[in-house]
Short mmCIF file of C-alpha atoms in Angstrom, two decimals:
data_model
loop_
_atom_site.label_atom_id
_atom_site.label_comp_id
_atom_site.label_asym_id
_atom_site.label_seq_id
_atom_site.Cartn_x
_atom_site.Cartn_y
_atom_site.Cartn_z
CA MET E 1 0.00 0.00 0.00
CA GLN E 2 1.15 3.50 -0.90
CA GLN E 3 2.63 5.28 2.09
CA LYS E 4 1.47 8.76 2.90
CA ASN E 5 3.70 11.79 3.24
CA TRP E 6 3.36 11.91 7.02
CA GLN E 7 4.44 8.27 7.21
CA HIS E 8 7.53 9.00 5.11
CA LEU E 9 8.54 12.10 7.09
CA ARG E 10 10.65 10.33 9.69
CA GLN E 11 12.71 8.29 7.21
CA ASN E 12 12.84 10.30 4.02
CA GLN E 13 15.23 13.23 4.48
CA LYS E 14 14.60 14.65 1.01
CA LEU E 15 10.84 14.74 1.53
CA ARG E 16 11.32 16.20 4.98
CA GLN E 17 13.42 19.03 3.56
CA SER E 18 10.87 19.69 0.80
CA LEU E 19 8.02 19.90 3.26
CA LEU E 20 9.93 22.08 5.71
CA MET E 21 10.88 24.46 2.88
CA ARG E 22 7.33 25.80 3.21
CA GLU E 23 8.09 27.46 6.53
CA LYS E 24 11.28 29.08 5.20
CA VAL E 25 9.58 30.46 2.10
CA VAL E 26 6.54 31.77 3.99
CA ASP E 27 8.78 33.37 6.64
CA ALA E 28 10.85 35.05 3.92
CA ILE E 29 7.76 36.41 2.16
CA ARG E 30 6.39 37.82 5.39
CA ALA E 31 9.70 39.39 6.39
CA PHE E 32 10.08 40.95 2.93
CA PHE E 33 6.72 42.71 2.94
CA LYS E 34 6.89 43.79 6.58
CA GLN E 35 10.28 45.33 5.95
CA LYS E 36 8.71 47.26 3.05
CA ASN E 37 5.96 48.47 5.41
CA TYR E 38 3.06 46.60 3.80
CA LEU E 39 0.28 45.75 6.24
CA GLU E 40 -0.62 42.10 6.59
CA VAL E 41 -4.37 41.51 6.44
CA GLU E 42 -6.69 38.53 6.83
CA THR E 43 -9.95 38.30 4.86
CA PRO E 44 -12.63 35.55 4.88
CA LEU E 45 -12.20 32.23 3.10
CA LEU E 46 -15.94 31.51 3.38
CA VAL E 47 -17.82 34.07 1.31
CA LYS E 48 -21.23 34.77 -0.13
CA ARG E 49 -20.12 36.36 -3.43
CA PRO E 50 -17.10 34.45 -4.68
CA GLY E 51 -16.49 36.32 -7.92
CA ALA E 52 -17.57 35.66 -11.43
CA GLU E 53 -14.47 34.33 -13.18
CA PRO E 54 -16.22 32.22 -15.81
CA TYR E 55 -13.75 29.35 -15.97
CA LEU E 56 -13.19 28.74 -12.30
CA ASN E 57 -15.17 26.05 -10.54
CA LEU E 58 -16.35 26.76 -7.03
CA PHE E 59 -16.65 24.82 -3.80
CA GLU E 60 -20.19 25.39 -2.61
CA THR E 61 -21.41 24.90 0.93
CA THR E 62 -24.35 25.87 3.13
CA LEU E 63 -24.34 28.34 5.97
CA GLU E 64 -26.92 27.38 8.58
CA LEU E 65 -28.13 29.79 11.21
CA PRO E 66 -29.57 28.87 14.64
CA ASP E 67 -33.09 29.76 13.41
CA GLU E 68 -32.63 27.02 10.76
CA SER E 69 -32.48 29.49 7.89
CA ARG E 70 -29.90 28.65 5.24
CA GLN E 71 -27.72 30.48 2.77
CA THR E 72 -25.38 29.29 0.09
CA GLY E 73 -21.74 30.03 0.82
CA TYR E 74 -18.56 29.49 -1.19
CA LEU E 75 -14.88 28.99 -0.53
CA LEU E 76 -13.06 31.81 -2.22
CA THR E 77 -10.98 31.40 -5.38
CA SER E 78 -8.82 34.43 -4.57
CA PRO E 79 -8.97 37.18 -1.91
CA GLU E 80 -8.96 39.94 -4.52
CA TYR E 81 -12.37 41.59 -3.89
CA ALA E 82 -11.99 41.82 -0.13
CA MET E 83 -8.48 43.19 -0.38
CA LYS E 84 -9.54 45.88 -2.84
CA LYS E 85 -12.23 46.96 -0.40
CA LEU E 86 -9.46 47.45 2.16
CA LEU E 87 -7.47 49.48 -0.39
CA ALA E 88 -10.54 51.66 -0.90
CA ALA E 89 -10.69 52.00 2.89
CA GLY E 90 -7.28 53.63 2.74
CA LEU E 91 -5.08 50.99 4.37
CA GLY E 92 -2.25 51.63 1.91
CA SER E 93 -0.09 48.77 0.59
CA ILE E 94 -1.28 45.39 1.90
CA PHE E 95 -0.47 41.71 1.59
CA GLN E 96 -2.02 38.41 2.59
CA ILE E 97 -0.92 34.78 2.59
CA CYS E 98 -4.01 32.58 2.65
CA LYS E 99 -5.64 29.45 1.23
CA SER E 100 -7.70 29.63 -1.95
CA PHE E 101 -9.89 26.92 -3.41
CA ARG E 102 -10.57 25.82 -6.96
CA ASN E 103 -12.69 22.84 -7.86
CA LYS E 104 -12.36 20.48 -10.82
CA GLU E 105 -8.59 20.80 -11.11
CA SER E 106 -6.13 17.94 -10.96
CA LEU E 107 -4.88 16.51 -7.68
CA GLY E 108 -1.13 16.76 -8.10
CA GLY E 109 1.25 18.06 -10.74
CA THR E 110 1.20 21.82 -10.21
CA HIS E 111 -2.36 21.90 -8.82
CA ASN E 112 -4.10 21.06 -5.56
CA PRO E 113 -7.75 22.04 -4.94
CA GLU E 114 -6.76 24.07 -1.90
CA PHE E 115 -3.56 26.00 -2.34
CA THR E 116 -1.66 28.84 -0.74
CA ILE E 117 -1.79 32.19 -2.42
CA LEU E 118 0.24 35.33 -1.76
CA GLU E 119 -1.72 38.39 -2.79
CA PHE E 120 -0.16 41.84 -2.52
CA TYR E 121 -1.11 45.35 -3.58
CA GLN E 122 1.14 48.36 -3.73
CA VAL E 123 -0.52 51.75 -3.84
CA GLU E 124 0.80 54.52 -6.09
CA ALA E 125 2.68 51.90 -8.10
CA ASN E 126 2.24 50.91 -11.74
CA TYR E 127 2.59 47.35 -12.97
CA GLU E 128 6.16 47.89 -14.13
CA GLN E 129 7.17 48.89 -10.61
CA LEU E 130 5.43 45.74 -9.38
CA MET E 131 7.65 43.64 -11.65
CA GLY E 132 10.57 45.04 -9.69
CA VAL E 133 8.91 44.21 -6.36
CA PHE E 134 8.42 40.60 -7.46
CA GLU E 135 12.05 40.32 -8.60
CA GLN E 136 13.25 41.59 -5.20
CA LEU E 137 10.89 39.20 -3.42
CA ILE E 138 12.34 36.20 -5.25
CA LEU E 139 15.90 37.28 -4.40
CA ALA E 140 14.88 37.71 -0.75
CA ILE E 141 13.48 34.17 -0.67
CA ALA E 142 16.60 32.88 -2.43
CA ASN E 143 18.78 34.47 0.25
CA ALA E 144 16.67 33.07 3.04
CA THR E 145 16.71 29.54 1.63
CA GLY E 146 20.45 29.32 1.01
CA VAL E 147 20.54 29.78 -2.76
CA GLN E 148 24.11 30.80 -3.66
CA ASN E 149 24.59 34.09 -5.59
CA GLY E 150 21.04 34.03 -6.94
CA GLN E 151 21.82 30.87 -8.93
CA LEU E 152 18.89 28.54 -8.35
CA VAL E 153 19.43 24.89 -9.20
CA PHE E 154 16.15 23.25 -10.18
CA GLN E 155 16.02 19.73 -11.65
CA GLY E 156 19.71 19.86 -12.59
CA LYS E 157 19.45 23.15 -14.45
CA THR E 158 20.76 26.45 -13.06
CA TYR E 159 18.52 29.51 -13.26
CA ASP E 160 19.90 33.02 -12.81
CA LEU E 161 17.50 34.95 -10.58
CA ALA E 162 19.19 38.35 -11.10
CA ALA E 163 16.89 41.31 -11.79
CA PRO E 164 15.60 42.58 -14.12
CA TYR E 165 14.18 39.50 -15.86
CA PRO E 166 13.87 39.44 -19.64
CA ARG E 167 10.47 40.95 -20.49
CA PHE E 168 8.38 40.19 -23.55
CA SER E 169 4.99 41.57 -24.48
CA VAL E 170 2.37 39.13 -25.78
CA VAL E 171 2.61 40.93 -29.13
CA GLU E 172 6.38 40.37 -29.27
CA LEU E 173 5.98 36.68 -28.47
CA PHE E 174 3.33 36.08 -31.14
CA LYS E 175 5.56 37.88 -33.65
CA LYS E 176 8.66 35.97 -32.61
CA TYR E 177 7.28 32.45 -32.44
CA LEU E 178 4.24 32.53 -34.73
CA ASN E 179 4.98 35.48 -37.01
CA LEU E 180 1.60 37.03 -36.23
CA SER E 181 1.09 40.77 -35.79
CA ALA E 182 -0.96 42.47 -33.06
CA ASP E 183 -3.91 42.76 -35.45
CA GLU E 184 -3.64 39.11 -36.45
CA LEU E 185 -3.35 37.72 -32.93
CA LEU E 186 -6.63 39.46 -32.04
CA ASP E 187 -8.37 38.09 -35.12
CA LEU E 188 -10.09 34.71 -35.02
CA GLU E 189 -9.62 34.01 -38.73
CA ALA E 190 -5.88 34.72 -38.62
CA LEU E 191 -5.48 32.39 -35.62
CA ARG E 192 -7.56 29.75 -37.36
CA ASP E 193 -5.33 29.92 -40.46
CA LYS E 194 -2.20 29.63 -38.34
CA ALA E 195 -3.57 26.68 -36.36
CA THR E 196 -4.62 24.91 -39.55
CA GLU E 197 -1.13 25.42 -40.97
CA LEU E 198 0.27 23.82 -37.80
CA GLY E 199 -2.03 20.80 -38.18
CA TYR E 200 -4.40 21.49 -35.27
CA ASP E 201 -7.75 19.74 -35.12
CA LEU E 202 -10.26 22.61 -35.07
CA ARG E 203 -13.50 20.65 -34.98
CA GLY E 204 -13.88 21.50 -31.28
CA LEU E 205 -14.43 25.16 -32.17
CA GLU E 206 -17.57 24.55 -34.19
CA GLY E 207 -20.65 26.23 -32.79
CA LEU E 208 -18.74 28.52 -30.42
CA SER E 209 -19.26 32.28 -30.42
CA THR E 210 -16.47 34.31 -32.07
CA ASP E 211 -15.15 35.65 -28.76
CA PHE E 212 -15.16 32.25 -27.17
CA ALA E 213 -13.53 30.51 -30.15
CA TRP E 214 -10.88 33.24 -30.27
CA GLU E 215 -10.07 32.79 -26.60
CA GLU E 216 -9.75 29.00 -26.96
CA LEU E 217 -7.42 29.27 -29.96
CA TYR E 218 -5.38 32.08 -28.45
CA ASN E 219 -4.80 29.99 -25.31
CA GLN E 220 -4.01 26.85 -27.27
CA LEU E 221 -1.47 28.59 -29.50
CA PHE E 222 0.06 30.34 -26.50
CA LEU E 223 0.44 27.06 -24.58
CA ASN E 224 1.70 24.96 -27.48
CA GLU E 225 3.87 27.35 -29.43
CA ILE E 226 5.01 29.98 -26.92
CA GLU E 227 4.92 28.71 -23.35
CA VAL E 228 7.07 25.68 -24.24
CA ARG E 229 9.71 28.08 -25.59
CA LEU E 230 9.66 30.12 -22.38
CA ALA E 231 10.51 26.94 -20.50
CA THR E 232 13.87 26.72 -22.29
CA PHE E 233 15.22 30.00 -20.84
CA ASP E 234 17.60 29.77 -17.88
CA ARG E 235 16.12 32.89 -16.28
CA PRO E 236 12.65 33.84 -15.08
CA ILE E 237 10.64 35.49 -17.86
CA ILE E 238 8.03 38.21 -17.62
CA VAL E 239 5.21 38.23 -20.19
CA TYR E 240 3.21 41.47 -20.22
CA ASP E 241 0.39 43.37 -21.92
CA TYR E 242 -2.29 40.76 -22.53
CA PRO E 243 -5.25 41.12 -24.88
CA ALA E 244 -7.98 42.96 -22.93
CA PRO E 245 -10.43 40.00 -22.86
CA GLN E 246 -7.70 38.09 -20.96
CA ALA E 247 -7.66 40.51 -18.04
CA ALA E 248 -11.08 41.37 -16.57
CA LEU E 249 -9.74 43.21 -13.53
CA ALA E 250 -6.83 45.01 -15.18
CA ARG E 251 -6.81 48.54 -16.56
CA LYS E 252 -6.50 48.94 -20.29
CA LYS E 253 -3.33 50.41 -21.72
CA LYS E 254 -3.53 54.13 -22.36
CA THR E 255 -1.60 53.77 -25.61
CA ASP E 256 -3.54 50.79 -27.00
CA SER E 257 -6.88 49.88 -25.45
CA ARG E 258 -6.94 46.45 -27.14
CA PHE E 259 -4.42 45.35 -24.51
CA ALA E 260 -4.48 45.46 -20.73
CA GLU E 261 -1.84 45.98 -18.05
CA ARG E 262 -1.32 42.42 -16.92
CA PHE E 263 1.88 40.46 -16.49
CA GLU E 264 2.82 36.89 -15.62
CA VAL E 265 6.10 35.42 -14.50
CA TYR E 266 7.32 32.06 -15.78
CA LEU E 267 10.21 29.99 -14.50
CA ALA E 268 11.14 26.48 -15.60
CA GLY E 269 7.86 26.23 -17.50
CA MET E 270 5.81 27.05 -14.41
CA GLU E 271 3.54 30.03 -14.13
CA LEU E 272 4.43 31.65 -10.79
CA GLY E 273 2.23 34.68 -10.56
CA ASN E 274 -0.19 37.00 -12.26
CA ALA E 275 -0.34 40.78 -11.82
CA PHE E 276 -2.51 43.67 -12.90
CA GLY E 277 -2.32 47.40 -13.11
CA GLU E 278 -5.61 47.48 -11.23
CA LEU E 279 -8.76 48.73 -12.88
CA ILE E 280 -10.13 51.49 -10.64
CA ASP E 281 -13.00 52.71 -12.81
CA ALA E 282 -16.21 51.42 -11.18
CA SER E 283 -18.51 51.60 -14.19
CA GLU E 284 -16.03 49.88 -16.50
CA GLN E 285 -15.45 47.22 -13.84
CA ARG E 286 -19.17 46.67 -13.58
CA SER E 287 -19.65 46.17 -17.32
CA ARG E 288 -16.67 43.81 -17.52
CA LEU E 289 -17.99 41.71 -14.64
CA GLU E 290 -21.38 41.59 -16.36
CA ALA E 291 -19.69 40.31 -19.52
CA ASP E 292 -17.95 37.64 -17.44
CA LEU E 293 -21.29 36.57 -15.95
CA ASP E 294 -22.73 36.27 -19.45
CA LEU E 295 -19.88 33.99 -20.47
CA ARG E 296 -20.40 32.02 -17.27
CA ARG E 297 -24.01 31.39 -18.31
CA GLN E 298 -22.90 30.43 -21.85
CA LEU E 299 -20.60 27.84 -20.28
CA GLY E 300 -23.60 26.38 -18.45
CA LYS E 301 -22.28 27.23 -14.99
CA LYS E 302 -24.35 28.26 -12.03
CA ASP E 303 -25.23 31.92 -12.13
CA GLN E 304 -23.51 34.24 -9.68
CA GLU E 305 -24.42 37.72 -8.58
CA ILE E 306 -22.02 40.60 -8.86
CA ASP E 307 -20.53 41.67 -5.55
CA TYR E 308 -21.96 45.18 -5.49
CA ASP E 309 -20.08 45.88 -2.30
CA PHE E 310 -16.94 45.58 -4.44
CA ILE E 311 -18.33 47.97 -7.08
CA ASN E 312 -19.28 50.37 -4.25
CA ALA E 313 -15.72 50.20 -3.00
CA LEU E 314 -14.45 51.22 -6.43
CA GLU E 315 -17.00 54.04 -6.53
CA SER E 316 -15.84 55.31 -3.17
CA GLY E 317 -12.38 55.63 -4.71
CA LEU E 318 -9.69 53.02 -5.10
CA PRO E 319 -6.17 54.49 -5.03
CA GLU E 320 -4.00 53.99 -8.11
CA CYS E 321 -2.42 50.61 -7.43
CA SER E 322 -1.05 47.39 -8.84
CA GLY E 323 -1.55 43.95 -7.42
CA MET E 324 -0.20 40.45 -7.83
CA ALA E 325 -1.20 36.91 -6.94
CA VAL E 326 1.57 34.37 -6.49
CA GLY E 327 1.27 30.60 -6.15
CA VAL E 328 3.20 29.98 -2.93
CA ASP E 329 3.20 26.18 -3.33
CA ARG E 330 4.94 26.58 -6.69
CA LEU E 331 7.58 28.87 -5.18
CA ILE E 332 8.18 26.21 -2.54
CA MET E 333 8.51 23.60 -5.30
CA LEU E 334 11.21 25.70 -6.97
CA PHE E 335 13.25 26.28 -3.82
CA ALA E 336 12.79 22.66 -2.68
CA ASP E 337 13.75 21.36 -6.16
CA ALA E 338 10.48 19.38 -6.30
CA THR E 339 8.60 18.73 -9.56
CA GLU E 340 5.38 17.67 -7.89
CA ILE E 341 3.20 19.83 -5.64
CA ASN E 342 2.42 16.71 -3.59
CA GLN E 343 6.05 16.76 -2.41
CA VAL E 344 5.57 20.14 -0.75
CA LEU E 345 2.19 19.50 0.93
CA PHE E 346 2.14 17.61 4.23
CA PHE E 347 -1.29 16.25 3.27
CA PRO E 348 -1.90 16.41 -0.49
CA ALA E 349 -5.56 16.21 -1.49
CA SER E 350 -4.78 13.12 -3.56
CA GLU E 351 -3.86 11.26 -0.36
CA LEU E 352 -7.09 12.38 1.29
CA PHE E 353 -9.45 11.69 -1.58
CA ILE E 354 -7.94 9.17 -4.01
CA ASP E 355 -5.55 6.90 -2.16
CA GLU E 356 -7.96 6.39 0.72
CA LYS E 357 -9.38 2.89 0.34
CA PRO E 358 -13.10 2.71 1.10
CA GLY E 359 -13.70 0.97 4.39
CA ALA E 360 -9.99 0.72 5.19
CA LYS E 361 -9.48 0.74 8.94
CA VAL E 362 -6.35 1.83 10.69
CA LYS E 363 -4.96 -0.84 12.98
CA MET R 1 -11.67 3.07 -32.15
CA SER R 2 -13.68 5.03 -29.67
CA THR R 3 -14.00 8.76 -29.16
CA ILE R 4 -13.13 10.23 -25.79
CA LYS R 5 -12.78 13.73 -24.37
CA ALA R 6 -9.19 14.97 -24.19
CA GLY R 7 -9.73 15.57 -20.46
CA ASN R 8 -10.10 11.79 -20.06
CA ILE R 9 -6.83 10.85 -21.73
CA LYS R 10 -4.84 8.66 -19.34
CA LYS R 11 -1.26 7.47 -19.18
CA GLY R 12 -0.86 4.14 -20.98
CA MET R 13 -3.54 4.78 -23.61
CA TYR R 14 -2.97 4.77 -27.34
CA ILE R 15 -4.49 7.75 -29.16
CA LEU R 16 -4.58 9.09 -32.69
CA TYR R 17 -2.80 12.46 -32.96
CA LYS R 18 -2.20 14.11 -36.33
CA GLU R 19 -3.43 10.81 -37.82
CA GLN R 20 -0.61 8.78 -36.25
CA PRO R 21 -0.82 6.35 -33.32
CA HIS R 22 0.71 7.76 -30.15
CA TYR R 23 1.36 6.16 -26.78
CA VAL R 24 0.46 8.40 -23.83
CA LEU R 25 3.41 8.79 -21.43
CA LYS R 26 2.07 11.49 -19.12
CA THR R 27 -0.89 13.81 -18.77
CA GLN R 28 -1.19 17.03 -16.85
CA PHE R 29 -4.01 19.43 -16.08
CA VAL R 30 -3.28 22.94 -17.32
CA SER R 31 -5.26 26.04 -16.59
CA PRO R 32 -4.17 29.18 -18.42
CA GLY R 33 -4.37 32.46 -16.48
CA LYS R 34 -7.81 32.93 -17.91
CA GLY R 35 -9.81 30.61 -20.15
CA SER R 36 -10.94 27.02 -20.20
CA ALA R 37 -8.83 24.10 -19.04
CA PHE R 38 -6.36 22.16 -21.14
CA THR R 39 -4.85 18.71 -20.90
CA ARG R 40 -1.12 18.58 -21.57
CA VAL R 41 -0.22 15.20 -23.03
CA LYS R 42 3.29 13.84 -23.37
CA MET R 43 3.21 11.03 -25.90
CA ARG R 44 5.39 8.90 -28.12
CA ASP R 45 4.81 8.80 -31.86
CA MET R 46 4.74 5.04 -32.43
CA ARG R 47 5.90 5.33 -36.05
CA SER R 48 8.94 7.57 -35.52
CA GLY R 49 9.65 6.94 -31.83
CA ALA R 50 9.79 10.70 -31.21
CA ASN R 51 8.34 12.13 -27.99
CA VAL R 52 5.96 15.02 -28.49
CA GLU R 53 3.86 17.22 -26.24
CA PHE R 54 0.54 18.85 -27.07
CA ASN R 55 -2.03 20.83 -25.09
CA PHE R 56 -5.51 19.62 -25.98
CA LYS R 57 -8.57 21.63 -25.03
CA SER R 58 -10.13 19.40 -22.38
CA HIS R 59 -13.40 19.29 -24.30
CA ASP R 60 -11.81 18.27 -27.61
CA SER R 61 -12.64 14.84 -28.96
CA VAL R 62 -9.76 12.42 -29.40
CA GLU R 63 -9.74 8.93 -30.91
CA GLU R 64 -8.59 6.26 -28.50
CA LEU R 65 -7.13 3.30 -30.39
CA ASP R 66 -8.21 -0.24 -29.67
CA VAL R 67 -4.98 -2.12 -29.71
CA GLU R 68 -4.56 -5.87 -29.69
CA THR R 69 -2.00 -7.35 -27.33
CA LYS R 70 -0.12 -10.57 -27.94
CA GLU R 71 2.23 -12.45 -25.63
CA MET R 72 5.58 -13.04 -27.33
CA GLN R 73 9.02 -14.27 -26.40
CA PHE R 74 12.23 -12.33 -27.07
CA LEU R 75 14.62 -14.13 -29.45
CA TYR R 76 17.47 -11.87 -30.58
CA HIS R 77 18.60 -8.42 -31.73
CA ASP R 78 19.02 -8.06 -35.48
CA GLY R 79 20.56 -4.68 -36.32
CA ASN R 80 17.85 -2.07 -35.93
CA GLU R 81 15.21 -4.71 -35.34
CA ILE R 82 14.32 -6.99 -32.50
CA VAL R 83 12.94 -10.43 -33.23
CA PHE R 84 10.18 -12.00 -31.12
CA MET R 85 8.43 -15.38 -31.37
CA ASP R 86 4.92 -16.50 -30.59
CA PRO R 87 5.51 -19.47 -28.22
CA ARG R 88 2.28 -21.15 -29.35
CA ASN R 89 2.92 -21.39 -33.11
CA TYR R 90 6.63 -20.35 -33.34
CA GLU R 91 5.68 -17.55 -35.70
CA GLN R 92 8.36 -14.81 -35.70
CA LEU R 93 7.90 -11.07 -35.78
CA SER R 94 10.42 -8.22 -36.17
CA VAL R 95 9.94 -4.96 -34.31
CA PRO R 96 11.85 -1.71 -35.00
CA ARG R 97 14.22 -1.09 -32.12
CA HIS R 98 13.08 2.52 -31.59
CA ILE R 99 9.71 1.29 -30.35
CA LEU R 100 11.46 -0.01 -27.24
CA ASP R 101 13.98 2.77 -27.14
CA GLU R 102 16.21 2.38 -24.08
CA GLN R 103 14.00 -0.41 -22.77
CA ALA R 104 15.60 -2.67 -25.39
CA LEU R 105 18.33 -3.09 -22.78
CA MET R 106 15.78 -4.83 -20.53
CA LEU R 107 15.41 -7.79 -22.87
CA THR R 108 16.95 -10.99 -21.57
CA SER R 109 16.89 -14.41 -23.16
CA GLU R 110 13.42 -15.90 -23.46
CA ILE R 111 11.76 -13.03 -21.57
CA LYS R 112 8.03 -12.86 -22.31
CA VAL R 113 6.55 -9.51 -23.26
CA TYR R 114 3.26 -8.21 -24.64
CA LEU R 115 3.35 -6.67 -28.09
CA THR R 116 0.66 -4.11 -28.80
CA ILE R 117 -0.60 -4.29 -32.34
CA TYR R 118 -2.59 -1.68 -34.20
CA ASP R 119 -3.59 -1.84 -37.83
CA GLU R 120 -1.53 -5.03 -38.20
CA ARG R 121 1.64 -3.29 -37.07
CA VAL R 122 3.47 -3.58 -33.79
CA ILE R 123 3.37 -0.18 -32.11
CA GLY R 124 4.44 -0.99 -28.59
CA VAL R 125 6.08 -3.49 -26.29
CA ILE R 126 4.98 -3.94 -22.69
CA LEU R 127 7.62 -5.40 -20.41
CA PRO R 128 7.01 -7.05 -17.06
CA PRO R 129 7.52 -4.51 -14.25
CA LYS R 130 10.69 -6.27 -13.09
CA VAL R 131 13.15 -8.62 -14.83
CA ARG R 132 15.87 -10.97 -13.61
CA MET R 133 19.27 -10.42 -15.19
CA THR R 134 22.76 -11.83 -14.69
CA VAL R 135 25.72 -9.55 -13.91
CA THR R 136 28.44 -10.04 -16.56
CA GLU R 137 30.93 -7.55 -15.18
CA ALA R 138 31.37 -6.15 -11.69
CA HIS R 139 34.62 -4.62 -10.52
CA GLU R 140 35.84 -4.84 -6.96
CA ALA R 141 34.43 -1.97 -4.97
CA VAL R 142 36.62 1.10 -4.60
CA SER R 143 35.88 3.92 -2.23
CA GLY R 144 34.24 6.60 -4.35
CA ASP R 145 33.31 10.19 -3.75
CA ARG R 146 30.28 11.09 -1.67
CA GLN R 147 27.95 11.15 -4.68
CA THR R 148 28.39 7.46 -5.40
CA ALA R 149 28.93 6.28 -1.84
CA GLY R 150 27.79 2.70 -1.37
CA LYS R 151 27.09 2.11 -5.07
CA LYS R 152 29.11 1.02 -8.09
CA PRO R 153 28.28 0.51 -11.76
CA VAL R 154 27.84 -3.11 -12.89
CA THR R 155 27.22 -4.40 -16.41
CA MET R 156 24.32 -6.77 -17.06
CA GLU R 157 23.98 -9.49 -19.70
CA SER R 158 22.01 -7.18 -21.99
CA GLY R 159 24.66 -4.47 -21.87
CA LEU R 160 22.64 -2.41 -19.39
CA ILE R 161 24.71 -0.66 -16.72
CA VAL R 162 23.09 -0.16 -13.32
CA GLN R 163 24.23 1.33 -10.02
CA ALA R 164 24.32 -1.61 -7.61
CA PRO R 165 25.47 -2.08 -4.00
CA LEU R 166 29.18 -2.77 -3.46
CA PHE R 167 28.67 -6.47 -2.56
CA ILE R 168 27.37 -7.43 -6.03
CA LYS R 169 29.67 -9.82 -7.96
CA THR R 170 29.93 -11.09 -11.52
CA GLY R 171 27.45 -13.93 -11.96
CA ASP R 172 24.91 -12.61 -9.46
CA VAL R 173 21.30 -12.49 -10.59
CA LEU R 174 19.64 -9.13 -9.99
CA LEU R 175 16.08 -7.91 -10.11
CA ILE R 176 15.83 -4.76 -12.28
CA ASP R 177 12.92 -2.34 -12.51
CA THR R 178 12.10 -2.07 -16.22
CA GLU R 179 10.53 1.36 -15.94
CA THR R 180 13.43 3.14 -14.23
CA ALA R 181 16.27 0.74 -15.20
CA ALA R 182 17.23 0.73 -11.54
CA TYR R 183 18.58 -2.04 -9.30
CA VAL R 184 15.87 -3.50 -7.04
CA SER R 185 17.51 -6.42 -5.24
CA ARG R 186 19.78 -9.44 -5.56
CA VAL R 187 17.95 -12.69 -6.18
CA ASN R 188 19.16 -15.44 -3.88
CA ASP R 189 18.20 -18.72 -5.50
#
């Protein structure tokens, strides 16, 4: 019978080190932000309005009150709304390390249904300044975990963590690897031609709306033709300026409103974090959330209501700010040299839900 | 052939990709920053032996191949081919070496394997999880650096070299894991 992580802990030094890396990384993150005078906040994991992100699947539960009345509650998928309300309340730069929950994802690999997220917002900062904050954060963790001279060894390959990382816009990447221009990458027919040329099977796109089909093809080309190339670099890579439909909570670029101020960081083929120049315009935010809800209905998912408290917060005035969400488990994987998230979780969900034999009794 | 959703592709299946049979080595759930989920599939092109990776939309339809399996016995290596025999009717069959790739080094005399056959062609060979093999060359242990402490390389009858404990001698029979090509134990008959 497969042994569980906790049973291996005593004997397996490598696993023990991987699991204990969590404490070092979390300590380093906390020390970094406190030293930069961010406030640490704690917001609810159990919420009534979980957000409308059309592709995320929710954990649903029931809140019962003593008078036997009931309400549907959800485990949050990210603490973004609550934290923005605190920004509107004038707390200044804030951070949080908390659990987030996403249903219908794989148990293992780089995913676990409950995972640890670092979310931080810096006021009066644009998204380019936030890139610098992330780069410093990674170096601070590297120092705290004994990485020599910012040279991280992961799976036998050495990655140079020195700042600044190479930065590529989505437009540059589509030009470089697919020879498509900005106009073409936003155009369904141009993407369809390119995918056909590459031998993709496009039957799955039949019957989809134009926007939806575009998004599917854009993602598939990005994953197959671009992301694999990013994995071959021996440095972290920043990808920035995403097509606006790919960034519902980001502000649009002043110079080209077809693109939004979003960036992602990749290292060793893993996506480590996602950041926005935050959208602070309440009415635009409202219409973009409504569009997301429409798509959610098209996908046949349970309807959600917009969190008007969040819109009210934007109306009351959100300071200019940029924010980022970072997958803490994946950072731990990097610094523990682990390829599998289950090696950095004391109790991976797969052990709790798959490996458990029905009716098995502990002696 | 049967049609399945890409999200249901599992390791060990044979699927049709770009009209060629592929053996699935690994699958992974992928969720882009925004958008629907994908299934990343690492697979081996059974005609060329090349490993490829592709991200399928999880809702895409994919053809799973019904392959026939046949128990066969290993006979000998013949250049770029490996010759097997059906022990029931002594019929012989040649298989391109690339289909086994490095696992060709796991073949020992008279070992029984399962050939997977699709469209009247052999596209895969399934080995038992562990095989017994005789050590043909093992040097006396020398104290090594810390990296190799307690282990030394020994050569097996098939030409395979494994890291084995220092007490292993020429002529010993070892149990080898065919998936990882690693030493498991010495067999004391």
